[in-house]
């Protein structure tokens, strides 16, 4: 008898998909129907598989995705661990706002990890922390110390959540993954040793089990493009603008030249950070021109 079970694709190699089920990992192949429909099963996809006692398991259904982000792509990302460096590359609020806006649009929660704190002076670090405090107050988790974070990861990552890393090139994503992998070695060993990989197969991205959730093992992505965002919706992805926008006089207020705008009012009162507002205007211009600035290509 054939049995159908559900699971999550944790890695894909040369046409095979490894699916974590409640009974461990099953190696499967995709049915031809996926190729015909130009639907490419992807790591992170929630799927239904058919187990065959003769050893050929098939992936029979891919459930609708909440999102598909990164390079290599991961589906159904719940949370991004955004790596921002204190220096090399220089700490940038503009960059931070770009990422936060992009992920807000993609309906992905974000935790912020500040890397390279060891390379800046105490006053520089204090200034950066003051800036990041604003974001902590908005509700973003801010992490300064990966050791603490690694220790608590199993409880921070909720059951079946999928986490991935993002951040500028050189920010320290690979370094962080390596730290985390080392400190989680015992817990992640199960997946790696249960699969005997061919030597010359191309690997894409693999999900590691952490507690009852998953973390992608590759750095995710550095460049983002939010020019597909509709310009009139951009303000909804700035969480503090969105929260107060019902107090603006006009419905659908874009917080530009409209009278009695609560966002502008709070910027003036310094309750909304000036740089957030400035970056909002910059992103509007960018969407209008429909292109990525040179330095992010
Ligand atoms: N001193 C110090 N160096 C760091 C830290 N994190 C990363 N680095 C260094 O910064 C450089 C870039 O780090 P990576 O981890 O390769 O950065 P990445 O984000 O994976 O970069 P891409 O692969 O280009 O996207 C490496 O030389 C790291 O050793 C840190 O916390 N402190
Ligand atoms: Zn307004």
Short mmCIF file of N, CA, C and O in Angstrom, two decimals, residues 127-246:
data_model
loop_
_atom_site.label_atom_id
_atom_site.label_comp_id
_atom_site.label_asym_id
_atom_site.label_seq_id
_atom_site.Cartn_x
_atom_site.Cartn_y
_atom_site.Cartn_z
N UNK A 127 26.85 54.96 19.72
CA UNK A 127 26.01 55.70 18.77
C UNK A 127 25.16 54.74 17.93
O UNK A 127 23.96 54.98 17.73
N UNK A 128 25.79 53.67 17.47
CA UNK A 128 25.05 52.69 16.66
C UNK A 128 23.93 52.05 17.49
O UNK A 128 22.79 51.90 17.04
N UNK A 129 24.26 51.75 18.75
CA UNK A 129 23.25 51.13 19.61
C UNK A 129 22.07 52.07 19.87
O UNK A 129 20.92 51.63 19.95
N UNK A 130 22.40 53.35 20.00
CA UNK A 130 21.31 54.33 20.19
C UNK A 130 20.39 54.32 18.97
O UNK A 130 19.17 54.38 19.10
N UNK A 131 20.99 54.26 17.80
CA UNK A 131 20.18 54.20 16.58
C UNK A 131 19.34 52.93 16.54
O UNK A 131 18.15 52.97 16.22
N UNK A 132 19.95 51.80 16.89
CA UNK A 132 19.22 50.53 16.81
C UNK A 132 18.13 50.42 17.87
O UNK A 132 17.15 49.69 17.70
N UNK A 133 18.32 51.17 18.95
CA UNK A 133 17.29 51.21 19.99
C UNK A 133 15.93 51.63 19.46
O UNK A 133 14.90 51.15 19.90
N UNK A 134 15.97 52.57 18.53
CA UNK A 134 14.73 53.03 17.91
C UNK A 134 14.00 51.85 17.29
O UNK A 134 12.78 51.70 17.43
N UNK A 135 14.76 50.98 16.62
CA UNK A 135 14.16 49.83 15.94
C UNK A 135 13.67 48.79 16.94
O UNK A 135 12.65 48.14 16.72
N UNK A 136 14.41 48.65 18.05
CA UNK A 136 13.98 47.72 19.10
C UNK A 136 12.62 48.18 19.63
O UNK A 136 11.72 47.37 19.87
N UNK A 137 12.47 49.52 19.77
CA UNK A 137 11.19 50.04 20.25
C UNK A 137 10.06 49.82 19.25
O UNK A 137 8.91 49.71 19.63
N UNK A 138 10.43 49.76 17.97
CA UNK A 138 9.40 49.47 16.97
C UNK A 138 8.94 48.01 17.05
O UNK A 138 7.93 47.63 16.48
N UNK A 139 9.75 47.18 17.72
CA UNK A 139 9.36 45.78 17.88
C UNK A 139 10.33 44.79 17.26
O UNK A 139 10.11 43.59 17.33
N UNK A 140 11.40 45.30 16.63
CA UNK A 140 12.38 44.38 16.05
C UNK A 140 13.30 43.86 17.14
O UNK A 140 13.77 44.65 17.97
N UNK A 141 13.56 42.57 17.11
CA UNK A 141 14.54 42.02 18.04
C UNK A 141 15.93 42.42 17.55
O UNK A 141 16.25 42.25 16.38
N UNK A 142 16.75 42.96 18.44
CA UNK A 142 18.11 43.36 18.07
C UNK A 142 19.10 42.52 18.87
O UNK A 142 19.01 42.43 20.09
N UNK A 143 20.03 41.90 18.15
CA UNK A 143 20.98 40.98 18.77
C UNK A 143 22.39 41.54 18.64
O UNK A 143 22.81 41.94 17.55
N UNK A 144 23.14 41.61 19.75
CA UNK A 144 24.50 42.12 19.70
C UNK A 144 25.52 41.02 19.94
O UNK A 144 26.71 41.22 19.72
N UNK A 145 25.04 39.90 20.45
CA UNK A 145 25.95 38.88 20.91
C UNK A 145 25.47 37.52 20.41
O UNK A 145 24.43 37.03 20.83
N UNK A 146 26.21 36.95 19.47
CA UNK A 146 25.71 35.72 18.85
C UNK A 146 25.73 34.54 19.79
O UNK A 146 24.96 33.59 19.63
N UNK A 147 26.62 34.55 20.81
CA UNK A 147 26.68 33.42 21.75
C UNK A 147 25.36 33.26 22.50
O UNK A 147 24.81 32.16 22.58
N UNK A 148 24.87 34.37 23.04
CA UNK A 148 23.58 34.33 23.74
C UNK A 148 22.49 33.86 22.80
O UNK A 148 21.64 33.05 23.13
N UNK A 149 22.55 34.44 21.61
CA UNK A 149 21.53 34.14 20.61
C UNK A 149 21.53 32.65 20.28
O UNK A 149 20.49 32.01 20.27
N UNK A 150 22.74 32.10 20.04
CA UNK A 150 22.85 30.67 19.69
C UNK A 150 22.28 29.80 20.79
O UNK A 150 21.59 28.81 20.53
N UNK A 151 22.56 30.21 22.04
CA UNK A 151 22.07 29.41 23.16
C UNK A 151 20.56 29.36 23.22
O UNK A 151 19.97 28.37 23.63
N UNK A 152 19.94 30.45 22.83
CA UNK A 152 18.48 30.53 22.95
C UNK A 152 17.73 30.21 21.67
O UNK A 152 16.50 30.23 21.65
N UNK A 153 18.50 29.92 20.63
CA UNK A 153 17.90 29.77 19.30
C UNK A 153 16.76 28.75 19.25
O UNK A 153 15.75 28.96 18.61
N UNK A 154 16.96 27.64 19.96
CA UNK A 154 15.96 26.58 19.90
C UNK A 154 14.61 27.06 20.42
O UNK A 154 13.57 26.59 19.97
N UNK A 155 14.63 28.02 21.34
CA UNK A 155 13.34 28.53 21.82
C UNK A 155 12.90 29.77 21.02
O UNK A 155 11.71 30.02 20.89
N UNK A 156 13.90 30.50 20.48
CA UNK A 156 13.54 31.69 19.70
C UNK A 156 12.86 31.27 18.39
O UNK A 156 11.88 31.87 17.96
N UNK A 157 13.41 30.21 17.76
CA UNK A 157 12.80 29.71 16.52
C UNK A 157 11.63 28.80 16.88
O UNK A 157 11.80 27.75 17.46
N UNK A 158 10.46 29.27 16.53
CA UNK A 158 9.23 28.55 16.92
C UNK A 158 9.02 27.32 16.03
O UNK A 158 9.58 27.22 14.94
N UNK A 159 8.18 26.37 16.52
CA UNK A 159 7.99 25.12 15.78
C UNK A 159 7.66 25.34 14.30
O UNK A 159 6.79 26.14 13.96
N UNK A 160 8.44 24.65 13.46
CA UNK A 160 8.27 24.66 12.01
C UNK A 160 8.53 26.00 11.33
O UNK A 160 8.26 26.15 10.14
N UNK A 161 9.04 26.97 12.07
CA UNK A 161 9.40 28.23 11.42
C UNK A 161 10.64 28.03 10.56
O UNK A 161 11.52 27.23 10.89
N UNK A 162 10.70 28.79 9.47
CA UNK A 162 11.88 28.76 8.61
C UNK A 162 12.58 30.11 8.70
O UNK A 162 11.96 31.15 8.46
N UNK A 163 13.85 30.07 9.06
CA UNK A 163 14.65 31.29 9.17
C UNK A 163 15.73 31.28 8.10
O UNK A 163 16.24 30.23 7.73
N UNK A 164 16.08 32.48 7.65
CA UNK A 164 17.19 32.57 6.71
C UNK A 164 17.96 33.85 7.01
O UNK A 164 17.49 34.71 7.74
N UNK A 165 19.18 33.93 6.48
CA UNK A 165 19.98 35.13 6.73
C UNK A 165 19.97 36.06 5.55
O UNK A 165 19.83 35.65 4.40
N UNK A 166 20.12 37.34 5.83
CA UNK A 166 20.23 38.34 4.77
C UNK A 166 21.19 39.40 5.25
O UNK A 166 21.47 39.51 6.45
N UNK A 167 21.67 40.18 4.32
CA UNK A 167 22.58 41.26 4.69
C UNK A 167 23.53 41.53 3.53
O UNK A 167 23.71 40.70 2.65
N UNK A 168 24.11 42.71 3.59
CA UNK A 168 25.02 43.18 2.54
C UNK A 168 26.22 42.22 2.38
O UNK A 168 26.59 41.53 3.33
N UNK A 169 26.80 42.23 1.22
CA UNK A 169 28.00 41.43 1.00
C UNK A 169 29.10 41.88 1.97
O UNK A 169 29.35 43.07 2.12
N UNK A 170 29.71 40.91 2.65
CA UNK A 170 30.78 41.23 3.59
C UNK A 170 30.29 41.57 4.99
O UNK A 170 31.09 41.82 5.89
N UNK A 171 28.98 41.57 5.19
CA UNK A 171 28.43 41.94 6.50
C UNK A 171 28.77 40.91 7.57
O UNK A 171 28.85 41.24 8.76
N UNK A 172 28.95 39.66 7.15
CA UNK A 172 29.30 38.63 8.14
C UNK A 172 28.29 37.50 8.24
O UNK A 172 28.21 36.82 9.26
N UNK A 173 27.52 37.27 7.18
CA UNK A 173 26.49 36.22 7.21
C UNK A 173 27.11 34.83 7.33
O UNK A 173 26.71 34.04 8.18
N UNK A 174 28.10 34.55 6.46
CA UNK A 174 28.72 33.21 6.50
C UNK A 174 29.39 32.98 7.85
O UNK A 174 29.30 31.88 8.41
N UNK A 175 30.04 34.01 8.34
CA UNK A 175 30.72 33.91 9.63
C UNK A 175 29.70 33.55 10.71
O UNK A 175 29.94 32.67 11.53
N UNK A 176 28.57 34.20 10.70
CA UNK A 176 27.54 33.93 11.71
C UNK A 176 26.99 32.51 11.56
O UNK A 176 26.84 31.79 12.55
N UNK A 177 26.73 32.10 10.31
CA UNK A 177 26.22 30.74 10.10
C UNK A 177 27.21 29.73 10.65
O UNK A 177 26.83 28.77 11.33
N UNK A 178 28.51 29.96 10.38
CA UNK A 178 29.51 29.01 10.87
C UNK A 178 29.54 28.96 12.39
O UNK A 178 29.63 27.89 12.97
N UNK A 179 29.44 30.11 13.03
CA UNK A 179 29.36 30.14 14.50
C UNK A 179 28.16 29.32 14.97
O UNK A 179 28.27 28.50 15.87
N UNK A 180 27.01 29.60 14.37
CA UNK A 180 25.78 28.94 14.81
C UNK A 180 25.86 27.44 14.58
O UNK A 180 25.48 26.65 15.45
N UNK A 181 26.38 27.07 13.42
CA UNK A 181 26.49 25.64 13.10
C UNK A 181 27.35 24.94 14.12
O UNK A 181 27.02 23.85 14.58
N UNK A 182 28.47 25.57 14.46
CA UNK A 182 29.37 24.95 15.42
C UNK A 182 28.68 24.75 16.76
O UNK A 182 28.74 23.69 17.36
N UNK A 183 27.99 25.79 17.19
CA UNK A 183 27.38 25.68 18.51
C UNK A 183 26.13 24.80 18.49
O UNK A 183 25.63 24.43 19.53
N UNK A 184 25.66 24.48 17.31
CA UNK A 184 24.45 23.64 17.22
C UNK A 184 24.78 22.26 16.70
O UNK A 184 23.91 21.49 16.34
N UNK A 185 26.06 21.97 16.64
CA UNK A 185 26.53 20.76 15.97
C UNK A 185 25.73 19.51 16.33
O UNK A 185 25.23 18.82 15.46
N UNK A 186 25.62 19.26 17.61
CA UNK A 186 24.93 18.03 18.02
C UNK A 186 23.52 17.97 17.46
O UNK A 186 23.08 16.95 16.98
N UNK A 187 22.85 19.09 17.52
CA UNK A 187 21.45 19.11 17.11
C UNK A 187 21.27 18.99 15.61
O UNK A 187 20.24 18.53 15.13
N UNK A 188 22.24 19.46 14.83
CA UNK A 188 22.06 19.45 13.37
C UNK A 188 22.69 18.24 12.72
O UNK A 188 22.46 17.97 11.57
N UNK A 189 23.50 17.52 13.47
CA UNK A 189 24.25 16.39 12.89
C UNK A 189 23.31 15.37 12.24
O UNK A 189 23.63 14.80 11.22
N UNK A 190 22.15 15.19 12.85
CA UNK A 190 21.21 14.18 12.37
C UNK A 190 20.92 14.30 10.88
O UNK A 190 20.98 13.31 10.17
N UNK A 191 20.66 15.50 10.41
CA UNK A 191 20.32 15.68 9.00
C UNK A 191 21.53 15.35 8.12
O UNK A 191 21.43 14.51 7.23
N UNK A 192 22.67 15.94 8.40
CA UNK A 192 23.82 15.80 7.51
C UNK A 192 24.25 14.34 7.38
O UNK A 192 24.59 13.89 6.30
N UNK A 193 24.26 13.61 8.50
CA UNK A 193 24.80 12.26 8.42
C UNK A 193 23.81 11.26 7.82
O UNK A 193 24.19 10.20 7.37
N UNK A 194 22.55 11.64 7.77
CA UNK A 194 21.57 10.70 7.23
C UNK A 194 21.55 10.73 5.70
O UNK A 194 20.93 9.93 5.06
N UNK A 195 22.25 11.69 5.12
CA UNK A 195 22.27 11.80 3.67
C UNK A 195 23.69 11.56 3.16
O UNK A 195 24.61 12.22 3.59
N UNK A 196 23.83 10.61 2.24
CA UNK A 196 25.15 10.47 1.67
C UNK A 196 25.17 11.20 0.33
O UNK A 196 24.64 10.73 -0.65
N UNK A 197 25.79 12.32 0.33
CA UNK A 197 25.78 13.16 -0.86
C UNK A 197 26.82 12.68 -1.87
O UNK A 197 27.90 12.26 -1.50
N UNK A 198 26.47 12.76 -3.14
CA UNK A 198 27.46 12.48 -4.19
C UNK A 198 28.50 13.59 -4.16
O UNK A 198 28.23 14.69 -3.70
N UNK A 199 29.67 13.28 -4.65
CA UNK A 199 30.77 14.23 -4.54
C UNK A 199 30.60 15.43 -5.45
O UNK A 199 31.00 16.53 -5.14
N UNK A 200 30.02 15.19 -6.63
CA UNK A 200 30.02 16.26 -7.63
C UNK A 200 28.66 16.89 -7.86
O UNK A 200 28.43 17.55 -8.85
N UNK A 201 27.75 16.67 -6.93
CA UNK A 201 26.43 17.26 -7.11
C UNK A 201 26.48 18.72 -6.65
O UNK A 201 27.22 19.08 -5.75
N UNK A 202 25.69 19.55 -7.32
CA UNK A 202 25.65 20.95 -6.94
C UNK A 202 24.66 21.11 -5.80
O UNK A 202 23.53 20.68 -5.91
N UNK A 203 25.09 21.74 -4.78
CA UNK A 203 24.19 21.96 -3.65
C UNK A 203 23.55 23.32 -3.79
O UNK A 203 24.18 24.26 -4.25
N UNK A 204 22.33 23.43 -3.39
CA UNK A 204 21.72 24.75 -3.40
C UNK A 204 21.73 25.29 -1.99
O UNK A 204 22.69 25.90 -1.56
N UNK A 205 20.70 25.00 -1.29
CA UNK A 205 20.61 25.48 0.08
C UNK A 205 19.99 24.37 0.89
O UNK A 205 19.19 23.59 0.38
N UNK A 206 20.38 24.27 2.13
CA UNK A 206 19.86 23.21 2.97
C UNK A 206 19.28 23.83 4.23
O UNK A 206 19.79 24.82 4.74
N UNK A 207 18.19 23.25 4.71
CA UNK A 207 17.62 23.72 5.97
C UNK A 207 18.13 22.85 7.11
O UNK A 207 18.10 21.63 7.01
N UNK A 208 18.59 23.49 8.15
CA UNK A 208 19.02 22.77 9.33
C UNK A 208 17.91 22.80 10.36
O UNK A 208 17.27 23.83 10.56
N UNK A 209 17.73 21.67 11.01
CA UNK A 209 16.74 21.62 12.07
C UNK A 209 17.34 22.31 13.28
O UNK A 209 18.46 21.99 13.70
N UNK A 210 16.63 23.28 13.81
CA UNK A 210 17.06 23.90 15.06
C UNK A 210 15.87 23.88 15.99
O UNK A 210 14.84 24.49 15.69
N UNK A 211 15.99 23.17 17.10
CA UNK A 211 14.83 22.99 17.96
C UNK A 211 13.74 22.34 17.12
O UNK A 211 13.96 21.31 16.49
N UNK A 212 12.59 22.99 17.02
CA UNK A 212 11.52 22.46 16.20
C UNK A 212 11.34 23.24 14.91
O UNK A 212 10.34 23.14 14.23
N UNK A 213 12.34 24.10 14.59
CA UNK A 213 12.26 24.89 13.38
C UNK A 213 13.46 24.65 12.47
O UNK A 213 14.16 23.65 12.62
N UNK A 214 13.69 25.58 11.54
CA UNK A 214 14.74 25.40 10.55
C UNK A 214 15.50 26.71 10.31
O UNK A 214 14.93 27.79 10.38
N UNK A 215 16.78 26.53 9.97
CA UNK A 215 17.59 27.67 9.55
C UNK A 215 18.28 27.30 8.24
O UNK A 215 18.84 26.20 8.13
N UNK A 216 18.24 28.19 7.25
CA UNK A 216 18.92 27.92 5.98
C UNK A 216 20.42 28.04 6.20
O UNK A 216 20.88 28.93 6.91
N UNK A 217 21.17 27.16 5.56
CA UNK A 217 22.61 27.09 5.84
C UNK A 217 23.46 27.94 4.91
O UNK A 217 24.68 27.94 5.02
N UNK A 218 22.87 28.64 3.97
CA UNK A 218 23.64 29.51 3.08
C UNK A 218 23.25 30.96 3.30
O UNK A 218 22.14 31.24 3.77
N UNK A 219 24.14 31.88 2.93
CA UNK A 219 23.95 33.28 3.32
C UNK A 219 22.71 34.01 2.80
O UNK A 219 22.54 35.17 3.11
N UNK A 220 21.86 33.35 2.04
CA UNK A 220 20.68 34.10 1.59
C UNK A 220 21.09 35.11 0.55
O UNK A 220 21.74 34.76 -0.41
N UNK A 221 20.78 36.37 0.76
CA UNK A 221 21.07 37.31 -0.32
C UNK A 221 21.52 38.66 0.19
O UNK A 221 21.30 39.02 1.33
N UNK A 222 22.17 39.39 -0.70
CA UNK A 222 22.66 40.70 -0.31
C UNK A 222 21.89 41.83 -0.99
O UNK A 222 21.52 42.80 -0.35
N UNK A 223 21.63 41.71 -2.29
CA UNK A 223 20.94 42.82 -2.97
C UNK A 223 19.43 42.62 -2.94
O UNK A 223 18.94 41.50 -3.02
N UNK A 224 18.70 43.69 -2.80
CA UNK A 224 17.24 43.59 -2.82
C UNK A 224 16.68 44.59 -3.83
O UNK A 224 17.27 45.62 -4.09
N UNK A 225 15.55 44.24 -4.35
CA UNK A 225 14.90 45.12 -5.31
C UNK A 225 13.46 45.31 -4.86
O UNK A 225 12.67 44.38 -4.87
N UNK A 226 13.14 46.52 -4.43
CA UNK A 226 11.74 46.71 -4.04
C UNK A 226 11.01 47.61 -5.01
O UNK A 226 9.93 48.09 -4.72
N UNK A 227 11.60 47.78 -6.20
CA UNK A 227 10.89 48.61 -7.18
C UNK A 227 9.54 48.02 -7.60
O UNK A 227 8.70 48.77 -8.07
N UNK A 228 9.30 46.69 -7.42
CA UNK A 228 7.94 46.21 -7.73
C UNK A 228 6.89 46.66 -6.70
O UNK A 228 5.70 46.45 -6.93
N UNK A 229 7.30 47.25 -5.59
CA UNK A 229 6.32 47.72 -4.60
C UNK A 229 5.53 48.88 -5.20
O UNK A 229 6.10 49.76 -5.83
N UNK A 230 4.21 48.86 -4.98
CA UNK A 230 3.40 49.97 -5.48
C UNK A 230 3.68 51.21 -4.64
O UNK A 230 3.66 51.16 -3.41
N UNK A 231 3.90 52.31 -5.31
CA UNK A 231 4.36 53.51 -4.60
C UNK A 231 3.39 53.96 -3.51
O UNK A 231 3.81 54.37 -2.43
N UNK A 232 2.10 53.82 -3.76
CA UNK A 232 1.12 54.27 -2.78
C UNK A 232 1.02 53.35 -1.57
O UNK A 232 0.39 53.68 -0.58
N UNK A 233 1.64 52.18 -1.69
CA UNK A 233 1.59 51.23 -0.57
C UNK A 233 2.87 51.25 0.26
O UNK A 233 2.93 50.66 1.33
N UNK A 234 3.88 51.94 -0.26
CA UNK A 234 5.18 51.94 0.42
C UNK A 234 5.07 52.33 1.90
O UNK A 234 5.67 51.70 2.77
N UNK A 235 4.26 53.36 2.18
CA UNK A 235 4.17 53.85 3.56
C UNK A 235 3.61 52.80 4.53
O UNK A 235 3.88 52.85 5.72
N UNK A 236 2.88 51.81 3.98
CA UNK A 236 2.35 50.76 4.85
C UNK A 236 3.44 49.86 5.40
O UNK A 236 3.22 49.13 6.36
N UNK A 237 4.61 49.87 4.75
CA UNK A 237 5.68 48.96 5.15
C UNK A 237 6.66 49.62 6.13
O UNK A 237 7.64 49.02 6.52
N UNK A 238 6.39 50.87 6.48
CA UNK A 238 7.10 51.52 7.57
C UNK A 238 6.17 51.38 8.79
O UNK A 238 5.18 52.11 8.90
N UNK A 239 6.51 50.45 9.67
CA UNK A 239 5.53 50.05 10.70
C UNK A 239 5.00 51.21 11.53
O UNK A 239 3.81 51.27 11.83
N UNK A 240 5.89 52.15 11.90
CA UNK A 240 5.41 53.24 12.76
C UNK A 240 4.56 54.25 11.99
O UNK A 240 3.68 54.89 12.58
N UNK A 241 4.76 54.37 10.68
CA UNK A 241 3.89 55.24 9.87
C UNK A 241 2.50 54.63 9.83
O UNK A 241 1.49 55.29 10.03
N UNK A 242 2.51 53.33 9.55
CA UNK A 242 1.25 52.60 9.41
C UNK A 242 0.41 52.70 10.70
O UNK A 242 -0.79 52.92 10.66
N UNK A 243 1.11 52.58 11.85
CA UNK A 243 0.41 52.60 13.13
C UNK A 243 -0.33 53.90 13.38
O UNK A 243 -1.39 53.92 13.99
N UNK A 244 0.24 55.03 12.92
CA UNK A 244 -0.38 56.32 13.24
C UNK A 244 -1.18 56.89 12.07
O UNK A 244 -1.83 57.94 12.21
N UNK A 245 -1.13 56.22 10.91
CA UNK A 245 -1.72 56.84 9.72
C UNK A 245 -3.23 57.06 9.83
O UNK A 245 -3.78 57.91 9.13
N UNK A 246 -3.88 56.32 10.73
CA UNK A 246 -5.33 56.55 10.88
C UNK A 246 -5.60 57.91 11.51
O UNK A 246 -6.73 58.41 11.46
#
